[in-house]
Short mmCIF file of N, CA and C in Angstrom, two decimals:
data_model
loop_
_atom_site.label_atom_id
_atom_site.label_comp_id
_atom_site.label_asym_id
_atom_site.label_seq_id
_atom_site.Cartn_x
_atom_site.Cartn_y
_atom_site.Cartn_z
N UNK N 87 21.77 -2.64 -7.48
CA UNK N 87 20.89 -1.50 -7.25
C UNK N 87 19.75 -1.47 -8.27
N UNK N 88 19.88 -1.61 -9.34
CA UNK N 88 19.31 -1.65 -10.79
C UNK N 88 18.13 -2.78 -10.11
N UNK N 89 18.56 -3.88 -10.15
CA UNK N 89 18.00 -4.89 -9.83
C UNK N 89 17.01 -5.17 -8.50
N UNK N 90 17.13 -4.30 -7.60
CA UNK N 90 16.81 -4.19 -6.05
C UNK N 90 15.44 -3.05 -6.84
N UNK N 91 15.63 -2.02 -7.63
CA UNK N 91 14.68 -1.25 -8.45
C UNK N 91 13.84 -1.84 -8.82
N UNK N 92 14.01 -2.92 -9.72
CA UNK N 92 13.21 -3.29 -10.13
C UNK N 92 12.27 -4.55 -9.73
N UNK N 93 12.85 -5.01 -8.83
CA UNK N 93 12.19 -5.70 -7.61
C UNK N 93 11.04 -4.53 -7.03
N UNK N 94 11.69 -3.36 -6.57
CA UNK N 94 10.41 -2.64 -6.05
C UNK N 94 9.26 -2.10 -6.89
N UNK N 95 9.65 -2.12 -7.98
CA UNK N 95 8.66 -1.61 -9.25
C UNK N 95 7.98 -2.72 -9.50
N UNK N 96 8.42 -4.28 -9.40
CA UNK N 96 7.40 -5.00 -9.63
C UNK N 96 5.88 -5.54 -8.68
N UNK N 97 6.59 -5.12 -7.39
CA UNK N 97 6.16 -5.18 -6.45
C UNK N 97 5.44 -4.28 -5.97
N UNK N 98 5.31 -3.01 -6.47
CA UNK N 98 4.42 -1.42 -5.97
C UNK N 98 3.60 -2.03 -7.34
N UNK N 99 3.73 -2.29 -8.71
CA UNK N 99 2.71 -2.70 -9.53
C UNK N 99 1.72 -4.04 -9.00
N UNK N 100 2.28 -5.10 -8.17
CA UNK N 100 1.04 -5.65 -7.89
C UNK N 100 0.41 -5.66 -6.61
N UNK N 101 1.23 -4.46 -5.73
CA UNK N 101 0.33 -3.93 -4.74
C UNK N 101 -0.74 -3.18 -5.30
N UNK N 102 -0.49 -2.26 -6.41
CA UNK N 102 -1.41 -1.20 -6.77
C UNK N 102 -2.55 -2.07 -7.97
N UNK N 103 -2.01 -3.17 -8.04
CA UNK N 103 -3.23 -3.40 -9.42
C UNK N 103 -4.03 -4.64 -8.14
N UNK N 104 -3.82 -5.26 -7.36
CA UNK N 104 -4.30 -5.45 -6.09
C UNK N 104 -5.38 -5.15 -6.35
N UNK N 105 -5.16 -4.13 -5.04
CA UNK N 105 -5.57 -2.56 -4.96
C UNK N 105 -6.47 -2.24 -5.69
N UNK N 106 -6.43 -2.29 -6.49
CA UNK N 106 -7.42 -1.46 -8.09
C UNK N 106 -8.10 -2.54 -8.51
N UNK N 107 -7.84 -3.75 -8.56
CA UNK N 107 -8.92 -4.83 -8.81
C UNK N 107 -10.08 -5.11 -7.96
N UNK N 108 -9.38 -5.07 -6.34
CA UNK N 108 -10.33 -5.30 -5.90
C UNK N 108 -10.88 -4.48 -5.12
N UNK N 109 -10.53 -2.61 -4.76
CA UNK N 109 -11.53 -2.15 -4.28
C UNK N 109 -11.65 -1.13 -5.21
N UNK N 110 -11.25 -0.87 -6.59
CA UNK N 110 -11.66 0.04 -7.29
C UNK N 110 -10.90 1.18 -7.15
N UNK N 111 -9.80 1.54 -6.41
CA UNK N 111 -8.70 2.38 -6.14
C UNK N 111 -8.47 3.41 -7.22
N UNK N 112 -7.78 4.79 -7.73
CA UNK N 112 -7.21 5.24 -8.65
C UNK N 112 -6.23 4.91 -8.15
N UNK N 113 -4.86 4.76 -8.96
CA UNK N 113 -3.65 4.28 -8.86
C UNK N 113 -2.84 4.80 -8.31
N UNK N 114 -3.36 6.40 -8.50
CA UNK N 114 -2.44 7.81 -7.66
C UNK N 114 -2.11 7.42 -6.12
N UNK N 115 -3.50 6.70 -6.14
CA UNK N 115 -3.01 6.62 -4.35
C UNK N 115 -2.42 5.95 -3.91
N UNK N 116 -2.34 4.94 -4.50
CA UNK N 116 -1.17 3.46 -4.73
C UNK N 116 0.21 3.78 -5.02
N UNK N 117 0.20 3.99 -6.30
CA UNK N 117 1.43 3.95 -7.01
C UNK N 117 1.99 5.41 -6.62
N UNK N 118 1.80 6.58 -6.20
CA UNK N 118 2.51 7.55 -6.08
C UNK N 118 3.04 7.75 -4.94
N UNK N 119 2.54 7.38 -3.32
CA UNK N 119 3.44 7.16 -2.77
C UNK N 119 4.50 6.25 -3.11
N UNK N 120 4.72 4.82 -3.30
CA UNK N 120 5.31 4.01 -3.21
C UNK N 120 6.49 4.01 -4.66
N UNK N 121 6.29 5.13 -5.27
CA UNK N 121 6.98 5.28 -6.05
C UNK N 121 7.83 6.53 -5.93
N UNK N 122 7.32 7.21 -5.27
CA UNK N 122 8.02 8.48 -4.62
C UNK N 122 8.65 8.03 -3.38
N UNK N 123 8.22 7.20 -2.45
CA UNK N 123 8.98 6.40 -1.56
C UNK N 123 10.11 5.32 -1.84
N UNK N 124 9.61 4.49 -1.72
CA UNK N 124 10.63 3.09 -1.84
C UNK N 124 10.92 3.25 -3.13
N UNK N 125 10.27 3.73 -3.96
CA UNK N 125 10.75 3.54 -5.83
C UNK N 125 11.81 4.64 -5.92
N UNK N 126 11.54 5.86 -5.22
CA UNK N 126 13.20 6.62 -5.21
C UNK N 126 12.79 7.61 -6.25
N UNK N 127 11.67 7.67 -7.29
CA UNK N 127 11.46 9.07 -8.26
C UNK N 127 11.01 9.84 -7.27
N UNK N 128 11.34 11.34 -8.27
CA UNK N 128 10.95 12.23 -7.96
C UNK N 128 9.47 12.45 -8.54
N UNK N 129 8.78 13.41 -7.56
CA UNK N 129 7.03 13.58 -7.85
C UNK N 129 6.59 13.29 -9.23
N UNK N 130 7.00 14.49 -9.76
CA UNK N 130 6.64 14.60 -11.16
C UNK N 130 6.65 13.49 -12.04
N UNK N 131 7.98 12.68 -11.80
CA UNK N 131 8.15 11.73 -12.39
C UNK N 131 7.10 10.21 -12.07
N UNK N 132 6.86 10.54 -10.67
CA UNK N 132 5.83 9.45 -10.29
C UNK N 132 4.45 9.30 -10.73
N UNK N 133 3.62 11.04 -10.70
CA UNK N 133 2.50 11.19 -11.03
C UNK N 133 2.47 10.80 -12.28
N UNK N 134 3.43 10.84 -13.37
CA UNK N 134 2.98 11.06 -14.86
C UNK N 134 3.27 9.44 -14.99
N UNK N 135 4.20 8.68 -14.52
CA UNK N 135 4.01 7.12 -14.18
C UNK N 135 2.97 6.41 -14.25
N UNK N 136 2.69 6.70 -13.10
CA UNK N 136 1.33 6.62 -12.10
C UNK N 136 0.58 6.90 -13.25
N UNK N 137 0.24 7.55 -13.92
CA UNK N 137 -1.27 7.70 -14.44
C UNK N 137 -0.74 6.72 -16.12
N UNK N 138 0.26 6.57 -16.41
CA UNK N 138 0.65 5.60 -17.68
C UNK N 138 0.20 4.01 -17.27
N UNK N 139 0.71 3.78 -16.00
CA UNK N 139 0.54 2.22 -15.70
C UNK N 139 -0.95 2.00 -15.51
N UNK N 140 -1.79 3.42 -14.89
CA UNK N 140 -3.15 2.97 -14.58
C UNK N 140 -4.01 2.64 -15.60
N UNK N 141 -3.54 3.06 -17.12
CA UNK N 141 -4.22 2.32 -18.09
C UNK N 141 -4.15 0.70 -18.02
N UNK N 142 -3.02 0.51 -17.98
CA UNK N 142 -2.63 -0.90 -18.26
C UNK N 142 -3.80 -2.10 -16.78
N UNK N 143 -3.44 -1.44 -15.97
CA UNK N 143 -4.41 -1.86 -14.32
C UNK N 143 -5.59 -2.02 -14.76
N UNK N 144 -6.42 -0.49 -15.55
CA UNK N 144 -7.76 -0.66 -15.27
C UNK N 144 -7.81 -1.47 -16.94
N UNK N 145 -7.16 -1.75 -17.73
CA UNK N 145 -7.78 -2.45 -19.05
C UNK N 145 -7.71 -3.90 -18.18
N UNK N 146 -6.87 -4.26 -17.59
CA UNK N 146 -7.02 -5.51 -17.28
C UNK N 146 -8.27 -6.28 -16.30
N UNK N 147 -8.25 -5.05 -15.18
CA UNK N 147 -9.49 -5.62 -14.68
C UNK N 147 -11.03 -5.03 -14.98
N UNK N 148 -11.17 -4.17 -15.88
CA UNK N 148 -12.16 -3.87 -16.54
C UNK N 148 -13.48 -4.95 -16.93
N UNK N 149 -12.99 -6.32 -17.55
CA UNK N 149 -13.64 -7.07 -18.70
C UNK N 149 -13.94 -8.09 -17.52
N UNK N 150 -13.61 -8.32 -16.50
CA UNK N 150 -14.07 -8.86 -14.92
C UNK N 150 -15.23 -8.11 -14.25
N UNK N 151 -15.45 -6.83 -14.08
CA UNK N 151 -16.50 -5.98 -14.00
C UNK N 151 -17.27 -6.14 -15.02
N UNK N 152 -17.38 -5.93 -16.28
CA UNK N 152 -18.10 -5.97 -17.14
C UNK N 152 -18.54 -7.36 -17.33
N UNK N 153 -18.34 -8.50 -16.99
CA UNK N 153 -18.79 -9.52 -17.24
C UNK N 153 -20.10 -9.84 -16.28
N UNK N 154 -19.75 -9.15 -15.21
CA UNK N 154 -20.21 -9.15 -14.02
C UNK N 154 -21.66 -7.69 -14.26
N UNK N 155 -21.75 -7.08 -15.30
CA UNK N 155 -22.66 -5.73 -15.53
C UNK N 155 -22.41 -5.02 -14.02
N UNK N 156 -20.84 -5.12 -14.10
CA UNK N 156 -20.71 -3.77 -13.30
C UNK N 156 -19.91 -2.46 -13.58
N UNK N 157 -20.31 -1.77 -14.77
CA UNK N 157 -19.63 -1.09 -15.22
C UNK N 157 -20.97 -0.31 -15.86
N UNK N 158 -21.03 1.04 -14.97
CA UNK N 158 -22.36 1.89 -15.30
C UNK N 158 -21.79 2.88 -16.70
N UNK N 159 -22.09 2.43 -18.03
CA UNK N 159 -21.37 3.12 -19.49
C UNK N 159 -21.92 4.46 -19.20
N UNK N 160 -23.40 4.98 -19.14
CA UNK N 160 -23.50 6.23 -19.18
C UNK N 160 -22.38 7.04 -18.20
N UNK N 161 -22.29 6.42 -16.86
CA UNK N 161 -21.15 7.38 -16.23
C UNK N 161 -20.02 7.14 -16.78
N UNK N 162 -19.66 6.19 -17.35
CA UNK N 162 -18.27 6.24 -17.95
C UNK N 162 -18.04 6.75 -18.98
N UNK N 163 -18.71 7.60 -19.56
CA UNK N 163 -18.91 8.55 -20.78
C UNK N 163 -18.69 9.54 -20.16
N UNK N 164 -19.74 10.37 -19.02
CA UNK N 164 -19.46 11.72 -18.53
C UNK N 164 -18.18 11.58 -18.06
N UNK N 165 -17.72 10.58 -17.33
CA UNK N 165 -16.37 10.83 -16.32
C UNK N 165 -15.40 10.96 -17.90
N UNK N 166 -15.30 10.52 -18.69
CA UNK N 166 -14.35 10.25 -19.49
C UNK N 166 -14.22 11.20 -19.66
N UNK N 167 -15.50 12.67 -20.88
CA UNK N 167 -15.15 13.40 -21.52
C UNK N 167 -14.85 14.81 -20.29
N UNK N 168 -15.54 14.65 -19.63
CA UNK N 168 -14.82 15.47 -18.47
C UNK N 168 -13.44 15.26 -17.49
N UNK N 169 -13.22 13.83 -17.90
CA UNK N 169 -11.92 13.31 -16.83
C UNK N 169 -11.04 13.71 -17.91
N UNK N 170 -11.07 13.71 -19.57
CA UNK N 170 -9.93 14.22 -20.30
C UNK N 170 -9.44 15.66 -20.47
N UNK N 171 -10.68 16.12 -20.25
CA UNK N 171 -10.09 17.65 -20.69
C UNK N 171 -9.83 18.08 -19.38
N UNK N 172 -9.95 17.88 -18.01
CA UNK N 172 -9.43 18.29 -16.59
C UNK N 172 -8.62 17.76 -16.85
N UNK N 173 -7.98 16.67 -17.28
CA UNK N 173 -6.74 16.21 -16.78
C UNK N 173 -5.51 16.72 -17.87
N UNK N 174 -5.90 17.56 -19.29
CA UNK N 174 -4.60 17.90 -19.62
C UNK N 174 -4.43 19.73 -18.99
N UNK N 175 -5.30 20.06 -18.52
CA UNK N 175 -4.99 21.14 -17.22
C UNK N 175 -4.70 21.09 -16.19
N UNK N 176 -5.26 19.92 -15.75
CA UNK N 176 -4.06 19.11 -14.37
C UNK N 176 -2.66 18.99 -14.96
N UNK N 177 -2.32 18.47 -15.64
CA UNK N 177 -1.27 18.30 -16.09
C UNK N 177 0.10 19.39 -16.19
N UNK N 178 -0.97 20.30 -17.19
CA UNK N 178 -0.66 21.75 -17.53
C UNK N 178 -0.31 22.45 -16.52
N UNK N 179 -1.14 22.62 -15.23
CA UNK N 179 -0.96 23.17 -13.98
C UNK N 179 0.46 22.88 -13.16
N UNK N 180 0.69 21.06 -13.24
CA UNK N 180 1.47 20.53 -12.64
C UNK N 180 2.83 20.90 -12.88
N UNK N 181 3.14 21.12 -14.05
CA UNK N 181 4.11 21.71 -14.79
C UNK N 181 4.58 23.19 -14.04
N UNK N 182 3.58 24.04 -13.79
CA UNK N 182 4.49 25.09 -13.32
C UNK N 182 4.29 25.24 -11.33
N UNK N 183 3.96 24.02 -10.64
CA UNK N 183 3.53 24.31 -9.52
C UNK N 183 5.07 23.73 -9.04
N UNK N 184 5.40 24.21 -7.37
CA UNK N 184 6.89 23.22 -6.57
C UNK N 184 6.12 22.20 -6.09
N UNK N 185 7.08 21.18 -5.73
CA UNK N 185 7.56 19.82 -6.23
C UNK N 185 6.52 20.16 -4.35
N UNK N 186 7.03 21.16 -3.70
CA UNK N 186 5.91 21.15 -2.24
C UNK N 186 4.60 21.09 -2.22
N UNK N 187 4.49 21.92 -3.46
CA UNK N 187 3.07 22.46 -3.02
C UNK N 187 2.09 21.09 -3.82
N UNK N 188 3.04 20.36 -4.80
CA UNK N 188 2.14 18.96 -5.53
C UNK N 188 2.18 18.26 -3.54
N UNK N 189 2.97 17.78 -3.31
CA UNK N 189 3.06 17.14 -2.42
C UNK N 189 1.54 17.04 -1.27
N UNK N 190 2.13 18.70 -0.99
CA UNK N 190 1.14 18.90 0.11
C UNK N 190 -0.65 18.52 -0.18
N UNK N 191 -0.44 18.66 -1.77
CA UNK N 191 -2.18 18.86 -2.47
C UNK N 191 -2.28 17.26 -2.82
N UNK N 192 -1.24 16.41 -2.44
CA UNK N 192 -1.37 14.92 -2.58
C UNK N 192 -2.05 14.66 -1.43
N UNK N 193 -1.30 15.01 -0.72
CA UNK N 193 -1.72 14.57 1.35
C UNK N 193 -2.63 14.85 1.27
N UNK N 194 -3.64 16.33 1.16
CA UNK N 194 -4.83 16.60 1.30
C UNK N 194 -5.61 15.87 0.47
N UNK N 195 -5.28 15.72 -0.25
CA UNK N 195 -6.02 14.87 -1.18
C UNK N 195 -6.56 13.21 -0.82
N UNK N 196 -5.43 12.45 0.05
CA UNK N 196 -5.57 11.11 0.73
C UNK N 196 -6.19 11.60 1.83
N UNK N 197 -5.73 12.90 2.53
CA UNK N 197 -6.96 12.32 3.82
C UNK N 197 -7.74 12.87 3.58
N UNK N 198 -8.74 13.83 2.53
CA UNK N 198 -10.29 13.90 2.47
C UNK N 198 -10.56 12.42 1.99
N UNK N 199 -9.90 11.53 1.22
CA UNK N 199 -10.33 10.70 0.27
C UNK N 199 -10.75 9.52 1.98
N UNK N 200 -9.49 9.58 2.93
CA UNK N 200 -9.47 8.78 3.64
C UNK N 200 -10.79 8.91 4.77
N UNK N 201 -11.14 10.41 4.78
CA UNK N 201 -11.69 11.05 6.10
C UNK N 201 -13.35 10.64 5.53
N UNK N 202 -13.63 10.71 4.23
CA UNK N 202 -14.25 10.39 3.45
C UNK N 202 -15.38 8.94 3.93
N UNK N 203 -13.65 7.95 3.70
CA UNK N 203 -14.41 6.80 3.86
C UNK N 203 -14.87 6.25 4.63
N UNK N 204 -13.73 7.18 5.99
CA UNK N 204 -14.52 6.35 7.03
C UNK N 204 -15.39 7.32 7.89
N UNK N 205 -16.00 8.32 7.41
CA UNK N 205 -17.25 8.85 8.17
C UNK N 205 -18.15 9.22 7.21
#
């Protein structure tokens, strides 16, 4: 069982860094189903996952973009200092919301992202 785990954990990591290399993905959308699915955690436990491994994803394929001058620094400054301080109130939030209502605000969340792309 242990072992069948970690077969799927290695395997949702190089679907999702895939994924994230080559169309630029956040990992949430990757790694949190498939870790709340086939990986067997519970939400909470996936999201806060999910956003630990996506360091490791985007340092790696980062210096491939950047070699390439595709990595716009001024926006990666605004997104940063605004992506840190939203995200320890995301966080904060997550903490007292049900395990439904994360769920449901996941789904909505993939199909604007999805409804998005393709119209």
């Amino acid at each position: 069982m242990l072992r069948a785990r970690g077969i799927i954990y290695l395997a949702t990591g190089a679907v999702g860094g895939l994924l994230g290399g080559l169309l630029g993905v956040g990992g949430g959308i990757i790694f949190v189903p498939l870790l709340t699915g086939p990986g067997g955690l519970q939400r909470r436990l996936a999201h806060g996952t999910s956003l630990a491994v996506v360091i490791f994803v985007a340092l790696a394929a980062a210096p491939y973009y950047w070699a390439k001058g595709d990595i716009g620094w001024s926006t990666v400054a605004a997104l940063a200092v605004g992506g840190i301080f939203a995200s320890v109130a995301g966080a904060r939030l997550m903490a007292h919301l049900p395990t439904d209502v994360l769920s449901r605000l996941f789904g909505l969340l993939v199909l604007a992202t999805a409804a998005r792309l393709l119209w």
